Tab-separated table of N, CA and C in Angstrom:
chain	number	residue	atom	x	y	z
A	96	ALA	N	0.759	-1.163	0.112
A	96	ALA	CA	0.037	-0.088	-0.004
A	96	ALA	C	0.979	1.201	0.056
A	97	THR	N	1.871	1.279	0.962
A	97	THR	CA	2.878	2.317	0.997
A	97	THR	C	4.101	1.912	1.167
A	98	ASP	N	5.130	2.755	1.229
A	98	ASP	CA	6.614	2.206	1.640
A	98	ASP	C	6.629	1.467	3.106
A	99	ASN	N	5.708	2.104	3.906
A	99	ASN	CA	5.664	1.450	5.254
A	99	ASN	C	4.592	0.422	5.441
A	100	LEU	N	3.733	0.283	4.733
A	100	LEU	CA	2.461	-0.556	4.965
A	100	LEU	C	2.432	-1.522	3.830
A	101	SER	N	2.247	-2.897	4.177
A	101	SER	CA	1.991	-3.835	3.149
A	101	SER	C	1.051	-4.799	3.620
A	102	PHE	N	0.311	-5.479	2.701
A	102	PHE	CA	-0.602	-6.488	3.088
A	102	PHE	C	-0.412	-7.695	2.103
A	103	VAL	N	-0.643	-8.757	2.637
A	103	VAL	CA	-0.454	-10.125	1.900
A	103	VAL	C	-1.679	-11.025	2.162
A	104	LEU	N	-2.101	-11.567	1.060
A	104	LEU	CA	-3.260	-12.618	1.165
A	104	LEU	C	-2.665	-13.835	0.458
A	105	ASN	N	-2.932	-15.050	1.118
A	105	ASN	CA	-2.548	-16.306	0.536
A	105	ASN	C	-3.580	-17.361	0.839
A	106	TYR	N	-3.748	-18.073	-0.427
A	106	TYR	CA	-4.769	-19.124	-0.253
A	106	TYR	C	-3.902	-20.535	-0.782
A	107	ASP	N	-4.165	-21.495	-0.164
A	107	ASP	CA	-3.577	-22.754	-0.567
A	107	ASP	C	-4.809	-23.812	-0.491
A	108	VAL	N	-4.557	-24.902	-1.485
A	108	VAL	CA	-5.642	-25.793	-1.587
A	108	VAL	C	-4.738	-27.106	-2.043
A	109	ALA	N	-5.007	-28.209	-1.397
A	109	ALA	CA	-4.317	-29.320	-1.723
A	109	ALA	C	-5.075	-30.774	-1.484
A	110	LYS	N	-4.677	-31.779	-2.241
A	110	LYS	CA	-5.289	-33.041	-2.209
A	110	LYS	C	-4.169	-34.016	-2.323
A	111	GLN	N	-4.245	-35.059	-1.515
A	111	GLN	CA	-3.385	-36.335	-1.749
A	111	GLN	C	-4.074	-37.566	-2.160
A	112	ASP	N	-3.937	-38.005	-3.361
A	112	ASP	CA	-4.632	-39.157	-3.734
A	112	ASP	C	-4.234	-40.445	-2.989
A	113	LYS	N	-5.326	-41.192	-2.712
A	113	LYS	CA	-5.273	-42.644	-2.068
A	113	LYS	C	-4.621	-42.563	-0.805
A	114	ALA	N	-4.785	-41.435	0.013
A	114	ALA	CA	-4.147	-41.077	1.196
A	114	ALA	C	-4.472	-42.007	2.488
A	115	PHE	N	-5.587	-42.709	2.345
A	115	PHE	CA	-6.126	-43.441	3.404
A	115	PHE	C	-6.070	-44.953	2.971
A	116	ALA	N	-6.155	-45.902	3.973
A	116	ALA	CA	-5.958	-47.164	3.830
A	116	ALA	C	-7.116	-47.710	2.825
A	117	GLY	N	-8.280	-47.296	2.820
A	117	GLY	CA	-9.230	-47.711	1.814
A	117	GLY	C	-9.307	-47.081	0.551
A	118	GLY	N	-8.166	-46.234	0.237
A	118	GLY	CA	-7.957	-45.601	-1.125
A	118	GLY	C	-8.564	-44.207	-1.218
A	119	GLY	N	-9.020	-43.787	-0.116
A	119	GLY	CA	-9.849	-42.544	-0.248
A	119	GLY	C	-8.748	-41.146	-0.282
A	120	ASP	N	-9.185	-40.151	-0.866
A	120	ASP	CA	-8.113	-39.088	-1.044
A	120	ASP	C	-8.370	-38.119	0.361
A	121	ALA	N	-7.393	-37.461	0.522
A	121	ALA	CA	-7.317	-36.471	1.537
A	121	ALA	C	-7.417	-34.946	0.820
A	122	LYS	N	-8.181	-34.043	1.556
A	122	LYS	CA	-8.119	-32.952	1.026
A	122	LYS	C	-8.175	-31.877	1.988
A	123	TRP	N	-7.479	-30.723	1.886
A	123	TRP	CA	-7.254	-29.642	2.901
A	123	TRP	C	-7.083	-28.287	2.161
A	124	ASP	N	-7.359	-27.201	2.976
A	124	ASP	CA	-7.151	-25.785	2.351
A	124	ASP	C	-6.922	-24.761	3.477
A	125	GLY	N	-6.352	-23.685	3.081
A	125	GLY	CA	-6.075	-22.646	4.023
A	125	GLY	C	-5.970	-21.239	3.356
A	126	LEU	N	-6.221	-20.374	4.316
A	126	LEU	CA	-6.259	-19.014	3.904
A	126	LEU	C	-5.461	-18.131	4.842
A	127	ALA	N	-4.665	-17.134	4.577
A	127	ALA	CA	-3.852	-16.501	5.519
A	127	ALA	C	-3.812	-15.000	5.180
A	128	GLY	N	-3.853	-14.153	6.155
A	128	GLY	CA	-3.803	-12.617	5.622
A	128	GLY	C	-2.861	-12.140	6.735
A	129	TYR	N	-2.059	-11.132	6.132
A	129	TYR	CA	-0.943	-10.463	6.891
A	129	TYR	C	-1.113	-8.902	6.738
A	130	VAL	N	-0.613	-8.051	7.618
A	130	VAL	CA	-0.432	-6.899	7.614
A	130	VAL	C	0.866	-6.481	8.190
A	131	ASN	N	1.833	-5.822	7.492
A	131	ASN	CA	3.040	-5.233	8.168
A	131	ASN	C	3.183	-3.773	8.070
A	132	TYR	N	3.492	-3.224	9.270
A	132	TYR	CA	3.757	-1.784	9.203
A	132	TYR	C	5.126	-1.547	9.787
A	133	LYS	N	5.981	-0.796	8.933
A	133	LYS	CA	7.291	-0.371	9.390
A	133	LYS	C	7.178	1.011	10.102
A	134	LEU	N	7.464	0.839	11.557
A	134	LEU	CA	7.558	2.022	12.301
A	134	LEU	C	8.426	2.964	12.095
A	135	ASN	N	9.700	2.429	11.673
A	135	ASN	CA	10.943	3.251	11.299
A	135	ASN	C	11.872	2.157	10.610
A	136	ASP	N	13.160	2.659	10.429
A	136	ASP	CA	14.142	1.819	9.949
A	136	ASP	C	14.517	0.623	10.891
A	137	LYS	N	14.206	0.660	12.111
A	137	LYS	CA	14.641	-0.399	13.020
A	137	LYS	C	13.458	-1.258	13.491
A	138	TRP	N	12.396	-0.751	13.553
A	138	TRP	CA	11.083	-1.425	14.304
A	138	TRP	C	9.990	-1.572	13.222
A	139	ARG	N	9.364	-2.770	13.320
A	139	ARG	CA	8.071	-2.921	12.480
A	139	ARG	C	7.152	-3.837	13.399
A	140	ILE	N	5.871	-3.833	13.022
A	140	ILE	CA	4.848	-4.562	13.743
A	140	ILE	C	3.890	-5.133	12.783
A	141	ALA	N	3.529	-6.462	13.071
A	141	ALA	CA	2.873	-7.190	12.101
A	141	ALA	C	1.716	-8.066	12.686
A	142	GLY	N	0.636	-8.145	11.928
A	142	GLY	CA	-0.449	-8.959	12.282
A	142	GLY	C	-0.714	-10.146	11.401
A	143	ARG	N	-1.231	-11.197	11.885
A	143	ARG	CA	-1.450	-12.283	10.973
A	143	ARG	C	-2.634	-13.024	11.491
A	144	LEU	N	-3.567	-13.532	10.537
A	144	LEU	CA	-4.772	-14.175	10.698
A	144	LEU	C	-4.624	-15.434	9.795
A	145	GLU	N	-5.021	-16.604	10.386
A	145	GLU	CA	-4.928	-17.860	9.365
A	145	GLU	C	-6.099	-18.900	9.599
A	146	TYR	N	-6.566	-19.408	8.623
A	146	TYR	CA	-7.594	-20.293	8.758
A	146	TYR	C	-7.296	-21.541	7.975
A	147	PHE	N	-7.416	-22.798	8.701
A	147	PHE	CA	-6.765	-24.024	7.919
A	147	PHE	C	-7.938	-25.127	8.092
A	148	ASN	N	-8.597	-25.595	7.106
A	148	ASN	CA	-9.677	-26.585	7.055
A	148	ASN	C	-8.952	-27.861	6.795
A	149	ASP	N	-8.796	-28.741	7.733
A	149	ASP	CA	-8.450	-30.103	7.718
A	149	ASP	C	-9.465	-31.070	7.788
A	150	LYS	N	-10.408	-30.994	6.639
A	150	LYS	CA	-11.698	-31.661	6.777
A	150	LYS	C	-11.544	-33.197	7.157
A	151	ASP	N	-10.402	-33.737	6.544
A	151	ASP	CA	-10.319	-35.218	6.880
A	151	ASP	C	-9.367	-35.559	7.983
A	152	GLY	N	-8.716	-34.580	8.474
A	152	GLY	CA	-7.803	-34.790	9.678
A	152	GLY	C	-6.402	-35.312	9.035
A	153	PHE	N	-6.289	-35.299	7.919
A	153	PHE	CA	-5.011	-35.930	7.214
A	153	PHE	C	-3.639	-35.176	7.643
A	154	ARG	N	-3.749	-33.944	7.832
A	154	ARG	CA	-2.632	-33.029	8.043
A	154	ARG	C	-2.343	-32.872	9.558
A	155	THR	N	-3.188	-32.763	10.436
A	155	THR	CA	-3.105	-32.489	11.873
A	155	THR	C	-3.436	-33.756	12.691
A	156	GLY	N	-4.045	-34.724	12.149
A	156	GLY	CA	-4.543	-35.860	12.912
A	156	GLY	C	-5.835	-35.704	13.516
A	157	VAL	N	-6.461	-34.593	13.262
A	157	VAL	CA	-7.884	-34.370	13.861
A	157	VAL	C	-8.753	-33.689	12.848
A	158	ALA	N	-9.818	-34.096	12.317
A	158	ALA	CA	-10.726	-33.441	11.501
A	158	ALA	C	-11.071	-32.147	12.191
A	159	GLN	N	-10.749	-30.878	11.631
A	159	GLN	CA	-10.920	-29.696	12.437
A	159	GLN	C	-10.815	-28.521	11.401
A	160	LYS	N	-11.434	-27.413	11.874
A	160	LYS	CA	-11.073	-26.020	11.238
A	160	LYS	C	-10.381	-25.322	12.312
A	161	TRP	N	-9.052	-24.966	11.993
A	161	TRP	CA	-8.236	-24.504	12.924
A	161	TRP	C	-7.955	-22.855	12.448
A	162	LYS	N	-7.997	-21.956	13.464
A	162	LYS	CA	-7.747	-20.601	13.183
A	162	LYS	C	-6.656	-20.022	14.222
A	163	GLU	N	-5.904	-19.076	13.722
A	163	GLU	CA	-4.824	-18.668	14.597
A	163	GLU	C	-4.717	-17.165	14.323
A	164	GLY	N	-4.388	-16.314	15.305
A	164	GLY	CA	-3.950	-14.802	15.208
A	164	GLY	C	-2.612	-14.582	15.800
A	165	THR	N	-1.686	-13.787	15.212
A	165	THR	CA	-0.454	-13.653	15.907
A	165	THR	C	-0.079	-12.206	15.776
A	166	VAL	N	0.427	-11.486	16.683
A	166	VAL	CA	1.118	-10.207	16.734
A	166	VAL	C	2.580	-10.273	16.841
A	167	THR	N	3.211	-9.359	15.951
A	167	THR	CA	4.871	-9.704	16.050
A	167	THR	C	5.286	-8.221	16.145
A	168	LEU	N	6.317	-8.143	17.046
A	168	LEU	CA	7.059	-6.906	16.997
A	168	LEU	C	8.454	-7.201	16.738
A	169	ALA	N	9.138	-6.563	15.749
A	169	ALA	CA	10.360	-6.940	15.251
A	169	ALA	C	11.289	-5.711	15.274
A	170	TYR	N	12.420	-5.972	15.675
A	170	TYR	CA	13.587	-4.997	15.795
A	170	TYR	C	14.672	-5.589	14.988
A	171	SER	N	15.286	-4.595	14.131
A	171	SER	CA	16.350	-4.841	13.300
A	171	SER	C	17.562	-3.924	13.640
A	172	PRO	N	18.499	-4.535	14.519
A	172	PRO	CA	19.665	-3.587	14.843
A	172	PRO	C	20.704	-3.308	13.689
A	173	THR	N	20.710	-4.377	12.680
A	173	THR	CA	21.447	-4.272	11.555
A	173	THR	C	20.435	-4.720	10.363
A	174	ASP	N	21.052	-4.432	9.105
A	174	ASP	CA	20.352	-4.858	7.831
A	174	ASP	C	20.209	-6.438	7.865
A	175	ARG	N	21.144	-7.053	8.403
A	175	ARG	CA	21.124	-8.561	8.219
A	175	ARG	C	20.567	-9.316	9.543
A	176	ILE	N	20.152	-8.645	10.655
A	176	ILE	CA	19.639	-9.359	11.904
A	176	ILE	C	18.344	-8.851	12.122
A	177	GLU	N	17.317	-9.551	12.451
A	177	GLU	CA	15.998	-9.136	12.907
A	177	GLU	C	15.755	-9.973	14.218
A	178	LEU	N	15.317	-9.338	15.268
A	178	LEU	CA	14.807	-9.992	16.421
A	178	LEU	C	13.430	-9.806	16.564
A	179	ARG	N	12.639	-10.823	16.969
A	179	ARG	CA	11.160	-10.730	16.968
A	179	ARG	C	10.701	-11.197	18.149
A	180	GLY	N	9.619	-10.725	18.570
A	180	GLY	CA	8.612	-11.305	19.798
A	180	GLY	C	7.402	-11.371	19.158
A	181	GLU	N	6.746	-12.676	19.576
A	181	GLU	CA	5.408	-12.786	18.955
A	181	GLU	C	4.487	-13.443	20.044
A	182	VAL	N	3.141	-13.056	20.021
A	182	VAL	CA	2.097	-13.571	20.662
A	182	VAL	C	1.065	-14.196	19.756
A	183	ARG	N	0.827	-15.419	19.963
A	183	ARG	CA	-0.127	-16.138	19.169
A	183	ARG	C	-1.324	-16.933	20.027
A	184	TYR	N	-2.294	-16.738	19.206
A	184	TYR	CA	-3.591	-17.479	19.778
A	184	TYR	C	-4.185	-18.391	18.879
A	185	ASP	N	-4.246	-19.754	19.087
A	185	ASP	CA	-4.767	-20.811	18.219
A	185	ASP	C	-6.176	-21.306	18.767
A	186	TRP	N	-7.206	-21.480	18.056
A	186	TRP	CA	-8.373	-22.063	18.433
A	186	TRP	C	-8.919	-22.932	17.107
A	187	SER	N	-9.727	-23.893	17.575
A	187	SER	CA	-10.202	-24.849	16.685
A	187	SER	C	-11.723	-25.417	16.961
A	188	ASP	N	-12.411	-25.921	15.986
A	188	ASP	CA	-13.777	-26.276	16.458
A	188	ASP	C	-13.655	-27.830	17.020
A	189	ALA	N	-12.381	-28.268	17.179
A	189	ALA	CA	-12.431	-29.782	17.749
A	189	ALA	C	-11.386	-29.488	19.091
A	190	ASP	N	-11.455	-30.494	19.775
A	190	ASP	CA	-10.283	-30.404	21.011
A	190	ASP	C	-9.023	-31.127	20.545
A	191	SER	N	-8.207	-30.346	20.010
A	191	SER	CA	-6.880	-30.871	19.252
A	191	SER	C	-5.509	-30.294	20.134
A	192	PHE	N	-5.562	-29.474	20.919
A	192	PHE	CA	-4.448	-29.070	21.657
A	192	PHE	C	-4.380	-29.845	23.054
A	193	ASN	N	-3.111	-30.417	23.210
A	193	ASN	CA	-2.886	-30.939	24.560
A	193	ASN	C	-3.123	-30.064	25.845
A	194	LYS	N	-3.627	-30.631	26.871
A	194	LYS	CA	-3.755	-29.835	28.097
A	194	LYS	C	-2.608	-30.291	29.071
A	195	ASP	N	-2.267	-29.291	29.992
A	195	ASP	CA	-1.460	-29.792	31.175
A	195	ASP	C	-2.066	-30.837	31.922
A	196	GLY	N	-1.630	-32.008	32.136
A	196	GLY	CA	-2.147	-32.882	33.068
A	196	GLY	C	-3.013	-33.914	32.241
A	197	GLY	N	-2.920	-33.739	30.870
A	197	GLY	CA	-3.548	-34.712	30.092
A	197	GLY	C	-4.967	-34.189	29.462
A	198	GLY	N	-5.487	-34.768	28.483
A	198	GLY	CA	-6.708	-34.430	27.903
A	198	GLY	C	-6.353	-33.394	26.760
A	199	ALA	N	-7.336	-32.774	26.197
A	199	ALA	CA	-7.255	-31.956	25.071
A	199	ALA	C	-8.360	-30.653	25.164
A	200	THR	N	-7.981	-29.633	24.666
A	200	THR	CA	-8.758	-28.426	24.579
A	200	THR	C	-8.864	-27.733	23.290
A	201	ASP	N	-9.829	-26.962	23.000
A	201	ASP	CA	-10.031	-26.406	21.735
A	201	ASP	C	-9.228	-25.184	21.400
A	202	SER	N	-8.186	-24.739	22.397
A	202	SER	CA	-7.631	-23.510	22.094
A	202	SER	C	-6.085	-23.504	22.869
A	203	GLN	N	-5.267	-22.617	22.300
A	203	GLN	CA	-3.850	-22.390	23.080
A	203	GLN	C	-3.348	-21.185	22.819
A	204	SER	N	-2.545	-20.535	23.656
A	204	SER	CA	-1.815	-19.351	23.491
A	204	SER	C	-0.325	-19.681	23.622
A	205	SER	N	0.360	-18.931	22.847
A	205	SER	CA	1.778	-19.130	22.981
A	205	SER	C	2.616	-17.858	22.748
A	206	PHE	N	4.006	-17.722	23.127
A	206	PHE	CA	4.682	-16.716	22.892
A	206	PHE	C	5.976	-17.070	22.280
A	207	GLY	N	6.610	-16.351	21.496
A	207	GLY	CA	7.963	-16.958	20.826
A	207	GLY	C	8.890	-15.680	20.909
A	208	LEU	N	10.259	-16.084	20.897
A	208	LEU	CA	11.272	-15.130	20.576
A	208	LEU	C	12.015	-15.672	19.460
A	209	GLU	N	12.484	-14.874	18.479
A	209	GLU	CA	13.285	-15.484	17.256
A	209	GLU	C	14.342	-14.349	16.958
A	210	ALA	N	15.420	-15.021	16.561
A	210	ALA	CA	16.524	-14.149	15.998
A	210	ALA	C	16.733	-14.727	14.649
A	211	ILE	N	16.930	-13.722	13.650
A	211	ILE	CA	17.031	-14.121	12.188
A	211	ILE	C	18.116	-13.557	11.691
A	212	TYR	N	18.996	-14.245	11.019
A	212	TYR	CA	20.223	-13.592	10.385
A	212	TYR	C	19.817	-13.840	8.735
A	213	LYS	N	20.023	-12.568	8.171
A	213	LYS	CA	19.524	-12.493	6.642
A	213	LYS	C	20.773	-12.751	5.815
A	214	PHE	N	20.856	-13.499	4.888
A	214	PHE	CA	22.042	-13.577	3.945
A	214	PHE	C	21.693	-13.695	2.506
């Protein structure tokens, strides 16, 4: 959109023939949207929303519609290094995330730190 603001939209669809013991095909698809905003030469913030439909449970092991949202804050001390902190929330229409103490739940939160070297 501008030098500081960008948008990305991505859609994937896939099929694996004869994926199951009975010879049935597995199908899945996903949609992702991203927005990136460059605050200045060192800092940027990004948001991402994703939707993944694993209708046969072939990719994740559970037939589900999985969604996630992530917010990222990135700092680049040099042109070749980027440091990132991320907060992510995942949720599903099925109990597919492990719970502490056993069992499963339909959502989870996570936090990540990343160091990237660009070459």
